[in-house]
PDB file of C-alpha atoms in Angstrom:
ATOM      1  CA  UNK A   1     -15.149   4.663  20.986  1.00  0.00           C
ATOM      2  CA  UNK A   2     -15.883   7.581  18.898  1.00  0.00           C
ATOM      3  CA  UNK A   3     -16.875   7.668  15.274  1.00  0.00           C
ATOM      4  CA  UNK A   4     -14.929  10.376  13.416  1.00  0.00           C
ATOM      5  CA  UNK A   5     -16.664   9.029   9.864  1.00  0.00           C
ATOM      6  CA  UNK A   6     -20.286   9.701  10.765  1.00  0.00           C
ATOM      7  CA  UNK A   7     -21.489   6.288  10.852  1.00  0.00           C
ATOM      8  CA  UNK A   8     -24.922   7.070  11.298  1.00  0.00           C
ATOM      9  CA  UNK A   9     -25.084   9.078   7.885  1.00  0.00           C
ATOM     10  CA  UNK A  10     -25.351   6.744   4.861  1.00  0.00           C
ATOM     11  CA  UNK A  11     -22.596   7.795   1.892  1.00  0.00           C
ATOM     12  CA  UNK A  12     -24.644   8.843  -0.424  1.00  0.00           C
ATOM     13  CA  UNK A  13     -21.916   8.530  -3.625  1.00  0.00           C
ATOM     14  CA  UNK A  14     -21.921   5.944  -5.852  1.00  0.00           C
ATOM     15  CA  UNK A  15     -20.576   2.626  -3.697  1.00  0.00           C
ATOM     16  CA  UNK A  16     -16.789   2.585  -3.841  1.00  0.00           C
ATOM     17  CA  UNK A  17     -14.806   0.295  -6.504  1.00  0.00           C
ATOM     18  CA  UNK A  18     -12.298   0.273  -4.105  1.00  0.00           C
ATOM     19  CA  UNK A  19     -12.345  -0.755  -0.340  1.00  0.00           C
ATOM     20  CA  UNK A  20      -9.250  -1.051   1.917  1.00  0.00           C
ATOM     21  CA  UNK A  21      -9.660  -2.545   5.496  1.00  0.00           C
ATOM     22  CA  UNK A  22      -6.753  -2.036   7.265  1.00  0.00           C
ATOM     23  CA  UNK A  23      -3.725  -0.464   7.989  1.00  0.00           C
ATOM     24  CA  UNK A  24      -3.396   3.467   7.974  1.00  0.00           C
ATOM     25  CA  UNK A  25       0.629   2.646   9.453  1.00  0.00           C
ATOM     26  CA  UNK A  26       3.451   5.581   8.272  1.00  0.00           C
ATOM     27  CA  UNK A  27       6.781   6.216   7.837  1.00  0.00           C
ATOM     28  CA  UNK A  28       9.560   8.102  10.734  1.00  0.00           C
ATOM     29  CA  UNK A  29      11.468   9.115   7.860  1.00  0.00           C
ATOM     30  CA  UNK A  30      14.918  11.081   7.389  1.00  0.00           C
ATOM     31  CA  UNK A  31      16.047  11.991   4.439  1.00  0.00           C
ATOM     32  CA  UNK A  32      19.893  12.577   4.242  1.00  0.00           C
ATOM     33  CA  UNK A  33      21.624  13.901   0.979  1.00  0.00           C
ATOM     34  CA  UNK A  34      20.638  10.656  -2.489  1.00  0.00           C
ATOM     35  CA  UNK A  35      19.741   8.089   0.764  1.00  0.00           C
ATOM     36  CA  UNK A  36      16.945   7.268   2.638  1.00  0.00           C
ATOM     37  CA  UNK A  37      16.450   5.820   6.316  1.00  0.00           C
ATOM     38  CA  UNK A  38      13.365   4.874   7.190  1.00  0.00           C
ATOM     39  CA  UNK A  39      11.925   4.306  10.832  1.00  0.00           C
ATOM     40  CA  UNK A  40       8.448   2.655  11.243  1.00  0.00           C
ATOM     41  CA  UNK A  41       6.612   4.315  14.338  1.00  0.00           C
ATOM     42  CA  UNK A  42       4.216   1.454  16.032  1.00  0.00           C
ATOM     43  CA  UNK A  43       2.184   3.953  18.695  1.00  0.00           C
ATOM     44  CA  UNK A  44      -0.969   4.392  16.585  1.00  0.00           C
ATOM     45  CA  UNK A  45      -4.384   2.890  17.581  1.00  0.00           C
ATOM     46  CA  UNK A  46      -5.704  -0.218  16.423  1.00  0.00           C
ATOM     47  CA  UNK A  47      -7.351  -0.257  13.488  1.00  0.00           C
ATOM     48  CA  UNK A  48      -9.955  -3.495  12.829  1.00  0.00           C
ATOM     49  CA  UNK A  49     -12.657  -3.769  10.905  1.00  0.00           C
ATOM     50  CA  UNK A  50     -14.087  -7.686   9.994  1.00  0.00           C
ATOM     51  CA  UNK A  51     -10.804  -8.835   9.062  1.00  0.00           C
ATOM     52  CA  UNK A  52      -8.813  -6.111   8.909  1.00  0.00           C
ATOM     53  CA  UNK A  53      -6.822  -4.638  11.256  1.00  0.00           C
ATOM     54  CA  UNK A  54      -3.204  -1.349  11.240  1.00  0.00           C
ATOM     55  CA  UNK A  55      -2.634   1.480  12.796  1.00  0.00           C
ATOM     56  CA  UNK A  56      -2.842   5.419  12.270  1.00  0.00           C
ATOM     57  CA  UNK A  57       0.368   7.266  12.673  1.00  0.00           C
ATOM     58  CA  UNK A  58       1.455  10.394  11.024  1.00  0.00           C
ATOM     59  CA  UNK A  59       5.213  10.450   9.902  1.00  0.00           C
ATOM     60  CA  UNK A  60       7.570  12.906  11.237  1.00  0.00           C
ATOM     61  CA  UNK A  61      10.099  13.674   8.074  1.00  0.00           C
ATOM     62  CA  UNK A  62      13.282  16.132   8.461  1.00  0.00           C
ATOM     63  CA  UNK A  63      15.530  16.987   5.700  1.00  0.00           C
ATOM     64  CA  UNK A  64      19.607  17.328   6.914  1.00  0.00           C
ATOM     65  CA  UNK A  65      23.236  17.085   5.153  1.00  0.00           C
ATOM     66  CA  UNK A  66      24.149  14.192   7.125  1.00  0.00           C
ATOM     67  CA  UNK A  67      23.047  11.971   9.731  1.00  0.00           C
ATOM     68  CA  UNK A  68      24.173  12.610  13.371  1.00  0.00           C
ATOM     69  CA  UNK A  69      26.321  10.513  15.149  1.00  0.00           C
ATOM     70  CA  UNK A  70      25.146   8.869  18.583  1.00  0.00           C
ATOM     71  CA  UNK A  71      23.938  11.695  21.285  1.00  0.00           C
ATOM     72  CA  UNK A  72      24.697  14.731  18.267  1.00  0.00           C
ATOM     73  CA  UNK A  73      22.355  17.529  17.382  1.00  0.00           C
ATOM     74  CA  UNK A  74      22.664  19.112  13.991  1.00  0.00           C
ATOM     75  CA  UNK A  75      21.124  21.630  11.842  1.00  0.00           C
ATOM     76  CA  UNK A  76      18.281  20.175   9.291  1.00  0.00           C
ATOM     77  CA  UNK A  77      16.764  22.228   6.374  1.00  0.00           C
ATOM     78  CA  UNK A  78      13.228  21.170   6.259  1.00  0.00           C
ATOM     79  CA  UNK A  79      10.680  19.645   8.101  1.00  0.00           C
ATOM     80  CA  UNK A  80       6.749  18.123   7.471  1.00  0.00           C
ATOM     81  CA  UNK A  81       4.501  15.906   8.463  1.00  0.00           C
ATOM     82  CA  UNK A  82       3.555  13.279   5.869  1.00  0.00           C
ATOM     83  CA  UNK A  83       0.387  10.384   5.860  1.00  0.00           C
ATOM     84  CA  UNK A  84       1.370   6.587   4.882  1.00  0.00           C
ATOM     85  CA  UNK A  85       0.541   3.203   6.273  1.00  0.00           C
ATOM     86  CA  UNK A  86       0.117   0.291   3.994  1.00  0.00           C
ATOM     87  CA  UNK A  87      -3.802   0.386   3.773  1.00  0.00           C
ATOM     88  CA  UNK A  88      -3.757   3.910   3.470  1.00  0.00           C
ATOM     89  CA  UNK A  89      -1.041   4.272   0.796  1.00  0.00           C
ATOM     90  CA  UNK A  90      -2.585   1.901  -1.574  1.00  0.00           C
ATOM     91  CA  UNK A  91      -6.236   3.671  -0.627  1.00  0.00           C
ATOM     92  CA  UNK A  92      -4.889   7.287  -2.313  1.00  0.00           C
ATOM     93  CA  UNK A  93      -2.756   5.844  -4.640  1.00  0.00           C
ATOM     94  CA  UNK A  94      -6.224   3.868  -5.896  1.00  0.00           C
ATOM     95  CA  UNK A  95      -8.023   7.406  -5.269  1.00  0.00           C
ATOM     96  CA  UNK A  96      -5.736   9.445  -7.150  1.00  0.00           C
ATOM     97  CA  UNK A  97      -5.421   7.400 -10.312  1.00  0.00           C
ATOM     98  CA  UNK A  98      -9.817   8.014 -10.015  1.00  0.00           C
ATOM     99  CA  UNK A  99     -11.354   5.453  -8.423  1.00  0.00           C
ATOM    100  CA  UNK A 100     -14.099   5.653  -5.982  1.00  0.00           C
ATOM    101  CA  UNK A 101     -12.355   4.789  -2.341  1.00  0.00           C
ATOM    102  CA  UNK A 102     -13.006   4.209   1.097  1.00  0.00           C
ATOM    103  CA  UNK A 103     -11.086   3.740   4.605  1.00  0.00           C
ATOM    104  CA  UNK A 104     -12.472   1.011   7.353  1.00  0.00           C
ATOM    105  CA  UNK A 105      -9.837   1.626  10.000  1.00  0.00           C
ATOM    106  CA  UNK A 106      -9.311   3.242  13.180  1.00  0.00           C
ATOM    107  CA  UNK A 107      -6.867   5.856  14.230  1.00  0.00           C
ATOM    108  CA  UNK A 108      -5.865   7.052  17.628  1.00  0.00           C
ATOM    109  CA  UNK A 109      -7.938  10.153  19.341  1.00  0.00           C
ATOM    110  CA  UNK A 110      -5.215  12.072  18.822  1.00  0.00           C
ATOM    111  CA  UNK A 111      -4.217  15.110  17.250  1.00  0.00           C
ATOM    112  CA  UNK A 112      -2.334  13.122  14.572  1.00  0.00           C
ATOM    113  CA  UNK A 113      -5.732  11.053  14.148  1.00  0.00           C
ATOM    114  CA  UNK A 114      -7.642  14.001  13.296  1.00  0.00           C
ATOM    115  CA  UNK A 115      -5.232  15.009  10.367  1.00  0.00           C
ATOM    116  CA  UNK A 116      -5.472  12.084   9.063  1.00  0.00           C
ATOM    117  CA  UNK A 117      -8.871  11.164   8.803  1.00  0.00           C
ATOM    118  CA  UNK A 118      -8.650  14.974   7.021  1.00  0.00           C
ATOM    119  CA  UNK A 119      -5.842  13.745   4.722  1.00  0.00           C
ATOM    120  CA  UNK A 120      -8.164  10.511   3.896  1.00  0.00           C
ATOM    121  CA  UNK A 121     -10.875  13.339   2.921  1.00  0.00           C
ATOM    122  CA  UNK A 122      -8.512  16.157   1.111  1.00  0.00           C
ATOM    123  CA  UNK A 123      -7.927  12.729  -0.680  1.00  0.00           C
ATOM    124  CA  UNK A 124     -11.333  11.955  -1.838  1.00  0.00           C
ATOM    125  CA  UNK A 125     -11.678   8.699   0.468  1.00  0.00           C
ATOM    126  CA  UNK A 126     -14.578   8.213   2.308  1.00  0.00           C
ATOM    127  CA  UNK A 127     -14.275   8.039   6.006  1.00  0.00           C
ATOM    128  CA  UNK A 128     -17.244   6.801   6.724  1.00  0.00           C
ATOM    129  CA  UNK A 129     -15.682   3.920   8.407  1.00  0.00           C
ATOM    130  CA  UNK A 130     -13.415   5.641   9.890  1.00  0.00           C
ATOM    131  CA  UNK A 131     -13.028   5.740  13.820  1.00  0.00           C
ATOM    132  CA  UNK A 132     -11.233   7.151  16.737  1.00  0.00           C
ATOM    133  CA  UNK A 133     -10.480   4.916  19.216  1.00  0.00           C
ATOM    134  CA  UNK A 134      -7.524   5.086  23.011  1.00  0.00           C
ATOM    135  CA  UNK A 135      -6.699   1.639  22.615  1.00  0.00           C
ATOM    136  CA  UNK A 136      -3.406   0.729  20.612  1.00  0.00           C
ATOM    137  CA  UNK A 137      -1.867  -1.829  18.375  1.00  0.00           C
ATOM    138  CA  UNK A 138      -0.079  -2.582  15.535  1.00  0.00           C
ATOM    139  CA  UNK A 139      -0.991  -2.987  12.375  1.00  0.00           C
ATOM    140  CA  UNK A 140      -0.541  -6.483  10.445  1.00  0.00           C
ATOM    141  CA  UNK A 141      -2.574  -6.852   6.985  1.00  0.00           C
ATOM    142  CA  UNK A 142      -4.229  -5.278   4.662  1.00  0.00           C
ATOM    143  CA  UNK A 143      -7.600  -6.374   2.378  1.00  0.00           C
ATOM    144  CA  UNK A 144      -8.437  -4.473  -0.800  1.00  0.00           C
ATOM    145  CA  UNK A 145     -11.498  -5.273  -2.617  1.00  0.00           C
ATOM    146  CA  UNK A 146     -13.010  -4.141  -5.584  1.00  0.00           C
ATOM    147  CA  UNK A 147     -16.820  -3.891  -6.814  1.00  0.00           C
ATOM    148  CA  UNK A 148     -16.577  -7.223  -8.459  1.00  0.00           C
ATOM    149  CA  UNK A 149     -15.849  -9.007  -4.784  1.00  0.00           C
ATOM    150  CA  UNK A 150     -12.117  -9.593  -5.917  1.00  0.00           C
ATOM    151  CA  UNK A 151      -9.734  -9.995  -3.129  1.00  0.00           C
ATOM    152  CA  UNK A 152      -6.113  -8.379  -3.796  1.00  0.00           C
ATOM    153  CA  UNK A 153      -4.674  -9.763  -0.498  1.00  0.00           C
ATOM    154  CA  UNK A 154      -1.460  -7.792   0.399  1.00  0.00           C
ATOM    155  CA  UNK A 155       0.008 -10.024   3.409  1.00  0.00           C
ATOM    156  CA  UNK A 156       2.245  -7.079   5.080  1.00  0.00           C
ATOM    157  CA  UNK A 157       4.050  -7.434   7.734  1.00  0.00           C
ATOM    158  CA  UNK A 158       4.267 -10.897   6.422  1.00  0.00           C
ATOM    159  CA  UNK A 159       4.235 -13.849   9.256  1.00  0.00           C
ATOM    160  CA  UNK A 160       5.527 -17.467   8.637  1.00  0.00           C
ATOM    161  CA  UNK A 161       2.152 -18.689  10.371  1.00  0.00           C
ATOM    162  CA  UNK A 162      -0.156 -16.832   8.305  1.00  0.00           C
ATOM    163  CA  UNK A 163      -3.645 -18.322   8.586  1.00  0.00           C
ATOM    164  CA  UNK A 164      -3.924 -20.371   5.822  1.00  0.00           C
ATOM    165  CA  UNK A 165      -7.719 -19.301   5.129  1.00  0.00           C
ATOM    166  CA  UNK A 166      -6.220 -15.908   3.551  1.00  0.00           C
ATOM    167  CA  UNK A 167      -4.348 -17.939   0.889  1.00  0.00           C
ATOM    168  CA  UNK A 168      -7.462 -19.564  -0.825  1.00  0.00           C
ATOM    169  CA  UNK A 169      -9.489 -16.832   0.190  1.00  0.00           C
ATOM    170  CA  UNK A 170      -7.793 -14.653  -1.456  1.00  0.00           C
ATOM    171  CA  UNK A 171      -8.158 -13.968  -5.454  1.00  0.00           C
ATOM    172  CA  UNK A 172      -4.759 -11.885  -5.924  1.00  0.00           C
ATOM    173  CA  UNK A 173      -1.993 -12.327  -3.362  1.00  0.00           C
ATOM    174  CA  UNK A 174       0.644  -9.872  -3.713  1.00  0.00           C
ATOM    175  CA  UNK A 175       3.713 -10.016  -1.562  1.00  0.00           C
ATOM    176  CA  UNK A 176       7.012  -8.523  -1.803  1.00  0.00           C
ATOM    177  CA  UNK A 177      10.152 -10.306  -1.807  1.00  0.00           C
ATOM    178  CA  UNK A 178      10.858 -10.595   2.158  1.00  0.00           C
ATOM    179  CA  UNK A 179       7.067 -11.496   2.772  1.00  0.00           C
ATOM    180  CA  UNK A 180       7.703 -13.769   0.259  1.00  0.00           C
ATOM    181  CA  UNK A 181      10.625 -15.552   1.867  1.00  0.00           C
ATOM    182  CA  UNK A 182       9.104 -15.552   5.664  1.00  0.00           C
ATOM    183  CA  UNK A 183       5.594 -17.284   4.173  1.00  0.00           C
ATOM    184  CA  UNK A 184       7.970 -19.724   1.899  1.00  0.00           C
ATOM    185  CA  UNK A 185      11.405 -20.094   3.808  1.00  0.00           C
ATOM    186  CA  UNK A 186      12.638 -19.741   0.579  1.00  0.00           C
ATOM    187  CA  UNK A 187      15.319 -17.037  -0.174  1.00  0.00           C
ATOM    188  CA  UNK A 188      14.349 -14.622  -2.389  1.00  0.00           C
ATOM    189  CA  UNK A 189      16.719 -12.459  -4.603  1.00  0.00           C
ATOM    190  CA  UNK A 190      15.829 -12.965  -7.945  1.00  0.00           C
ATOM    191  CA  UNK A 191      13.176 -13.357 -10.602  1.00  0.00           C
ATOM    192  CA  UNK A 192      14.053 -17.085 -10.568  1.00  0.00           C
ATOM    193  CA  UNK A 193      13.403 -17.239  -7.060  1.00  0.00           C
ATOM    194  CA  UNK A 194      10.488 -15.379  -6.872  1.00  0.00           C
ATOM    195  CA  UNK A 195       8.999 -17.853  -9.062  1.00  0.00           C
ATOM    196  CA  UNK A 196       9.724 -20.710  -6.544  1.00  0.00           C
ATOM    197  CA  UNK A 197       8.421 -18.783  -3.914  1.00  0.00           C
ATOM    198  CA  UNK A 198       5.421 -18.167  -6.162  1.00  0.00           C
ATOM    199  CA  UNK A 199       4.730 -22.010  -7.145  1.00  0.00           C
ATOM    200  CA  UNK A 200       4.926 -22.557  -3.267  1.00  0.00           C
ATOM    201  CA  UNK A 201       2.164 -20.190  -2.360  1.00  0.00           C
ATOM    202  CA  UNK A 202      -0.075 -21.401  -5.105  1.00  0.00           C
ATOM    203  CA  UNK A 203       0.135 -24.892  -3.481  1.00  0.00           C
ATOM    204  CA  UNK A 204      -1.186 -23.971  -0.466  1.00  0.00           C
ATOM    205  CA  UNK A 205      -4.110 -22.411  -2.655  1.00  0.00           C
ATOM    206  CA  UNK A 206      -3.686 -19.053  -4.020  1.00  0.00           C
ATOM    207  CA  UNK A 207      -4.886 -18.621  -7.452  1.00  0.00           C
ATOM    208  CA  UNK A 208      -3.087 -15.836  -8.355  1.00  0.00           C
ATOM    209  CA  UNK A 209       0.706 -14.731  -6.808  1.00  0.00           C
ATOM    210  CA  UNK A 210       2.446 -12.253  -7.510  1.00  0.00           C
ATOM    211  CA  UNK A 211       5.135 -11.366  -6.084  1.00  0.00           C
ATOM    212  CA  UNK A 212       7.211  -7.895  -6.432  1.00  0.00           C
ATOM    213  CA  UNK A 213      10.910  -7.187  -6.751  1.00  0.00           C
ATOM    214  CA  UNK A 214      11.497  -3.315  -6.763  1.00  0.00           C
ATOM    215  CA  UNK A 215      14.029  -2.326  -9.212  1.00  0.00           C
ATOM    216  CA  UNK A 216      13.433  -5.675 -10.759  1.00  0.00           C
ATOM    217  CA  UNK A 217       9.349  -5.408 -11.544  1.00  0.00           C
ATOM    218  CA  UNK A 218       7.642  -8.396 -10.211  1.00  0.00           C
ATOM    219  CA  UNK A 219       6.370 -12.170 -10.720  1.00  0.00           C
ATOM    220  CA  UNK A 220       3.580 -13.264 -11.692  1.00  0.00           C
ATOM    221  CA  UNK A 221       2.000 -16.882 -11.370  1.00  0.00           C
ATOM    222  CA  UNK A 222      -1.371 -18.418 -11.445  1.00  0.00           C
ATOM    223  CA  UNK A 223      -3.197 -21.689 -10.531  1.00  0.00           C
ATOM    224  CA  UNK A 224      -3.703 -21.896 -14.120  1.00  0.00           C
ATOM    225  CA  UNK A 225      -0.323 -21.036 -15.748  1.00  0.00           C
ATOM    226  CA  UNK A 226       2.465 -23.308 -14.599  1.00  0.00           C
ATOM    227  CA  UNK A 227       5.420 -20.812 -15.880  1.00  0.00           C
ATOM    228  CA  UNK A 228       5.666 -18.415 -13.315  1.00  0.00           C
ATOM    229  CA  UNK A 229       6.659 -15.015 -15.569  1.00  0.00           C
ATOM    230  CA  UNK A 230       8.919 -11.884 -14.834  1.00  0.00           C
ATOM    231  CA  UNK A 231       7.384  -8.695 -15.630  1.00  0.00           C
ATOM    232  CA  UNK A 232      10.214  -6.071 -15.617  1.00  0.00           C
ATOM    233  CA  UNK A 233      10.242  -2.539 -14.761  1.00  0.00           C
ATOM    234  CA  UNK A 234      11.716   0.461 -16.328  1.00  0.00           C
ATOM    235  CA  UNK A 235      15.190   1.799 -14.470  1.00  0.00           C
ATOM    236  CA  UNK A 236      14.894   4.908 -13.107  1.00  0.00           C
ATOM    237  CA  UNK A 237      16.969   7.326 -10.288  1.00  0.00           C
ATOM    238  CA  UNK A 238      15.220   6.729  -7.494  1.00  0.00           C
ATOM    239  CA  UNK A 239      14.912   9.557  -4.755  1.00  0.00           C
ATOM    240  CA  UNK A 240      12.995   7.659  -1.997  1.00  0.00           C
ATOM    241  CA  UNK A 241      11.893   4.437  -2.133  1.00  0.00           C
ATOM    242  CA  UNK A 242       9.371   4.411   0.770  1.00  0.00           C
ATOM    243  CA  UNK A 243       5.902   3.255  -0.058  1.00  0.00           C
ATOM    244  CA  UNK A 244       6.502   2.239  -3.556  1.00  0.00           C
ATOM    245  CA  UNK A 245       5.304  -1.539  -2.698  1.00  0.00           C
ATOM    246  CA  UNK A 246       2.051   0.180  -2.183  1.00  0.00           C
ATOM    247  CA  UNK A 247       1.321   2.684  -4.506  1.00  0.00           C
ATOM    248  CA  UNK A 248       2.120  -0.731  -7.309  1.00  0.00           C
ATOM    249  CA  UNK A 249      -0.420  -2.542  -5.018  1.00  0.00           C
ATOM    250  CA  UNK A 250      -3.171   0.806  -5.032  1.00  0.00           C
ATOM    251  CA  UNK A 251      -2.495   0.893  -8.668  1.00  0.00           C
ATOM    252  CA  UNK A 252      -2.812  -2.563  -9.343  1.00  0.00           C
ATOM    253  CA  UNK A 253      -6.297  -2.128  -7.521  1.00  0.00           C
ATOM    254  CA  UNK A 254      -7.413   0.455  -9.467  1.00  0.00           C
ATOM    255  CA  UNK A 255      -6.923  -1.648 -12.464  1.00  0.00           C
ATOM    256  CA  UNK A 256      -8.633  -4.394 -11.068  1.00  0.00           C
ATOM    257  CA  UNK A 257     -11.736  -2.979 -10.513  1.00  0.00           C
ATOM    258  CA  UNK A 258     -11.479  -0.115 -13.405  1.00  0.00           C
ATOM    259  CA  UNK A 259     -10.358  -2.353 -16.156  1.00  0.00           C
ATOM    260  CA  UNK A 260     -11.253  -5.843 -15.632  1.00  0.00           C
ATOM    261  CA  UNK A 261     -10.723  -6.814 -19.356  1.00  0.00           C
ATOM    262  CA  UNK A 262      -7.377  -5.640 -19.277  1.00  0.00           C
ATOM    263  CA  UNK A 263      -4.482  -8.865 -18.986  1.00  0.00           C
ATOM    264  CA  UNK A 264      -3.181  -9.153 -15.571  1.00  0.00           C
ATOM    265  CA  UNK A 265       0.250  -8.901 -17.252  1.00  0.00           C
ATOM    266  CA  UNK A 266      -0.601  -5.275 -19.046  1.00  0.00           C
ATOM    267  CA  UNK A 267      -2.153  -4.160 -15.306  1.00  0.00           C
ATOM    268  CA  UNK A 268       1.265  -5.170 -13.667  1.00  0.00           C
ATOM    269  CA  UNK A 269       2.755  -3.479 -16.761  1.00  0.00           C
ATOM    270  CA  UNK A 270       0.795  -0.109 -15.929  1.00  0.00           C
ATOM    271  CA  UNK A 271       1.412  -0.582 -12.216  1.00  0.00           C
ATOM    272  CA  UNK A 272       5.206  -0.837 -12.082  1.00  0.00           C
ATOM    273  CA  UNK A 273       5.500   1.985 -14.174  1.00  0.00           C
ATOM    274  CA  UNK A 274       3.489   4.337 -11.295  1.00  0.00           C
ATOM    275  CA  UNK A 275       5.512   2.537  -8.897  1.00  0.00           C
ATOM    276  CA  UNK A 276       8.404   4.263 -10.670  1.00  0.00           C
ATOM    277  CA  UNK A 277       6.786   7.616 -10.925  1.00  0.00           C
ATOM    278  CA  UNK A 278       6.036   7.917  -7.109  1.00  0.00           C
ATOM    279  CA  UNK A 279       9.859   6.448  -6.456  1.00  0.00           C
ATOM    280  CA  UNK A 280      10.907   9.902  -8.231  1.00  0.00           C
ATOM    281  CA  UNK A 281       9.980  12.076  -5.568  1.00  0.00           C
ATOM    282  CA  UNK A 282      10.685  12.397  -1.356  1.00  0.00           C
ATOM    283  CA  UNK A 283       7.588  10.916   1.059  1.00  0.00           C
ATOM    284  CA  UNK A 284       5.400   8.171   0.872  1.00  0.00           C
ATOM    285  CA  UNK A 285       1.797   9.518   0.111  1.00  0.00           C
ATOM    286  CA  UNK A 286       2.826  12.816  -1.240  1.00  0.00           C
ATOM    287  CA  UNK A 287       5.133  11.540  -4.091  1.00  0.00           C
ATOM    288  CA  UNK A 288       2.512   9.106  -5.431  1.00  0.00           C
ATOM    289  CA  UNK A 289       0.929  10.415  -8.648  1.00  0.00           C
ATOM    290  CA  UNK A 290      -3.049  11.813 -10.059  1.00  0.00           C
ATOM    291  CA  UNK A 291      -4.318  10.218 -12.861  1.00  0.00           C
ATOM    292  CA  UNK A 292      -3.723  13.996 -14.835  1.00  0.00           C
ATOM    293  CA  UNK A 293       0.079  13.568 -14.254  1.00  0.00           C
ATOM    294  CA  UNK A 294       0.442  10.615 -16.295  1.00  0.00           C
ATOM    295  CA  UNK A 295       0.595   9.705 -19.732  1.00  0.00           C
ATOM    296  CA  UNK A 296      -3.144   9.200 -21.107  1.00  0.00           C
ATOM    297  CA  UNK A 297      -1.790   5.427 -23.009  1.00  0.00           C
ATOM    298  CA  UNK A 298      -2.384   4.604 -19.293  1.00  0.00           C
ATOM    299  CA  UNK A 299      -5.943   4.606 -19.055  1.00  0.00           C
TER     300      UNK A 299
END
């Protein structure tokens, strides 16, 4: 194994608000004409640190009029590799709203592993914690903590075993609607039925769910509020919806450890509305927002 982070140097900034332990996973994606398809790539390296574990990939994005039919070639317009993964998306959204970040993972001793523990630093993330490593694997959850020991558990790709440690373990559990309905069974297609999904999860002994919707905003329920409650989201064109789950997870991070005083409704508030921002724009990473870009009522 080889350390790309220095671990042998201590990081000698202020210990970060923010740690994510996980995934550093991104997006194969095409963008043809107002729609998006998006592949996942699964050949990165393991990435496992304690309890976390992903993978580093770098996504491979082409811009074309149309999408070719089986065995055809056609023209495309532009080209670039991008940086995602769940872990890491919610690790720069966190960074770029200003909170002090860093990266446990591994990435593959690769070419593509090298730019990205270079993204993570371009980003202002510490890497640390960040190694290279020939083995591979895929990724399966990420673990955000902030400098308070709070656990925002983000249970993605969701599995209908999940060890049921991570639910009472865990201080905010945020799932999306299909995570929510392979934990619960349950389908899930609207606010109503996030909130059964919710009151399910705190059962088994989460003390905080929520659980997010897209277009719709998101759910919230707690071991201490019975009423699960639908926080909505303002509609917007959106241009690419890739990675929007996690920049509202990195910003609801950043509020968790920046402005603990704040309501947990007015931080999902603040956090659907960057959700919306970043779904403005092409690419995961590179459409979510800095703090400078957004209106000041926000911090």
């Amino acid at each position: 194994m080889a350390a790309s982070g220095e671990p042998g140097r201590q990081w000698q900034e202020e210990v970060p608000a923010v740690v994510v332990v996980g995934s550093c996973m991104t997006d194969l994606v095409r963008l043809v004409r107002r729609s998006t398809q998006s592949l996942r790539s699964r050949e990165g390296a393991d990435c496992a640190w304690h309890r976390g574990f992903g993978n580093g990939e770098c996504p491979l994005l082409g811009l074309t009029s149309r999408l070719p039919k089986t065995g055809e070639t056609i023209h495309g317009h532009k080209f670039f590799i991008g940086f995602g993964g769940k872990g890491a998306n919610q690790c720069v959204q966190a960074a770029r709203l200003g909170a002090k970040t860093s990266m446990v993972c591994k990435v593959g001793k690769d070419s593509f592993g090298k730019d990205y523990i270079e993204n993570l630093k371009q980003n202002d993330i510490s890497t640390e914690f960040t190694y290279q490593t020939q083995d591979a694997a895929t990724g399966t959850a990420s673990i955000i903590v902030n400098n308070e020991v709070k656990t925002l558990f983000n249970p993605a790709p969701a599995i209908a075993d999940l060890d049921p440690r991570f639910y009472r373990l865990s201080d905010v559990f945020c799932c999306n609607e299909t995570e929510a309905e392979i934990l619960t069974g349950l389908a899930v297609g609207s606010p109503a039925d996030a909130g059964q999904a919710a009151q399910m999860l705190v059962e088994r002994g989460c003390h905080v769910v929520i659980v997010t919707l897209g277009a719709e905003g998101c759910v919230m329920l707690s071991e201490t509020e019975a009423v699960p409650k639908h926080i909505p989201t303002e509609k917007v064109k959106a241009v690419d919806t890739t990675g929007a789950g996690d920049s509202f997870v990195g910003a609801l991070a950043f509020y968790l450890a920046y402005y603990p005083s704040l309501s947990l409704e007015e931080m999902l508030k603040r956090s659907n509305f960057i959700a919306t921002v970043s779904v403005r724009a092409a690419g995961t990473q590179s459409s979510y927002p800095y703090k400078k870009d957004l209106p000041l009522d926000l911090f």
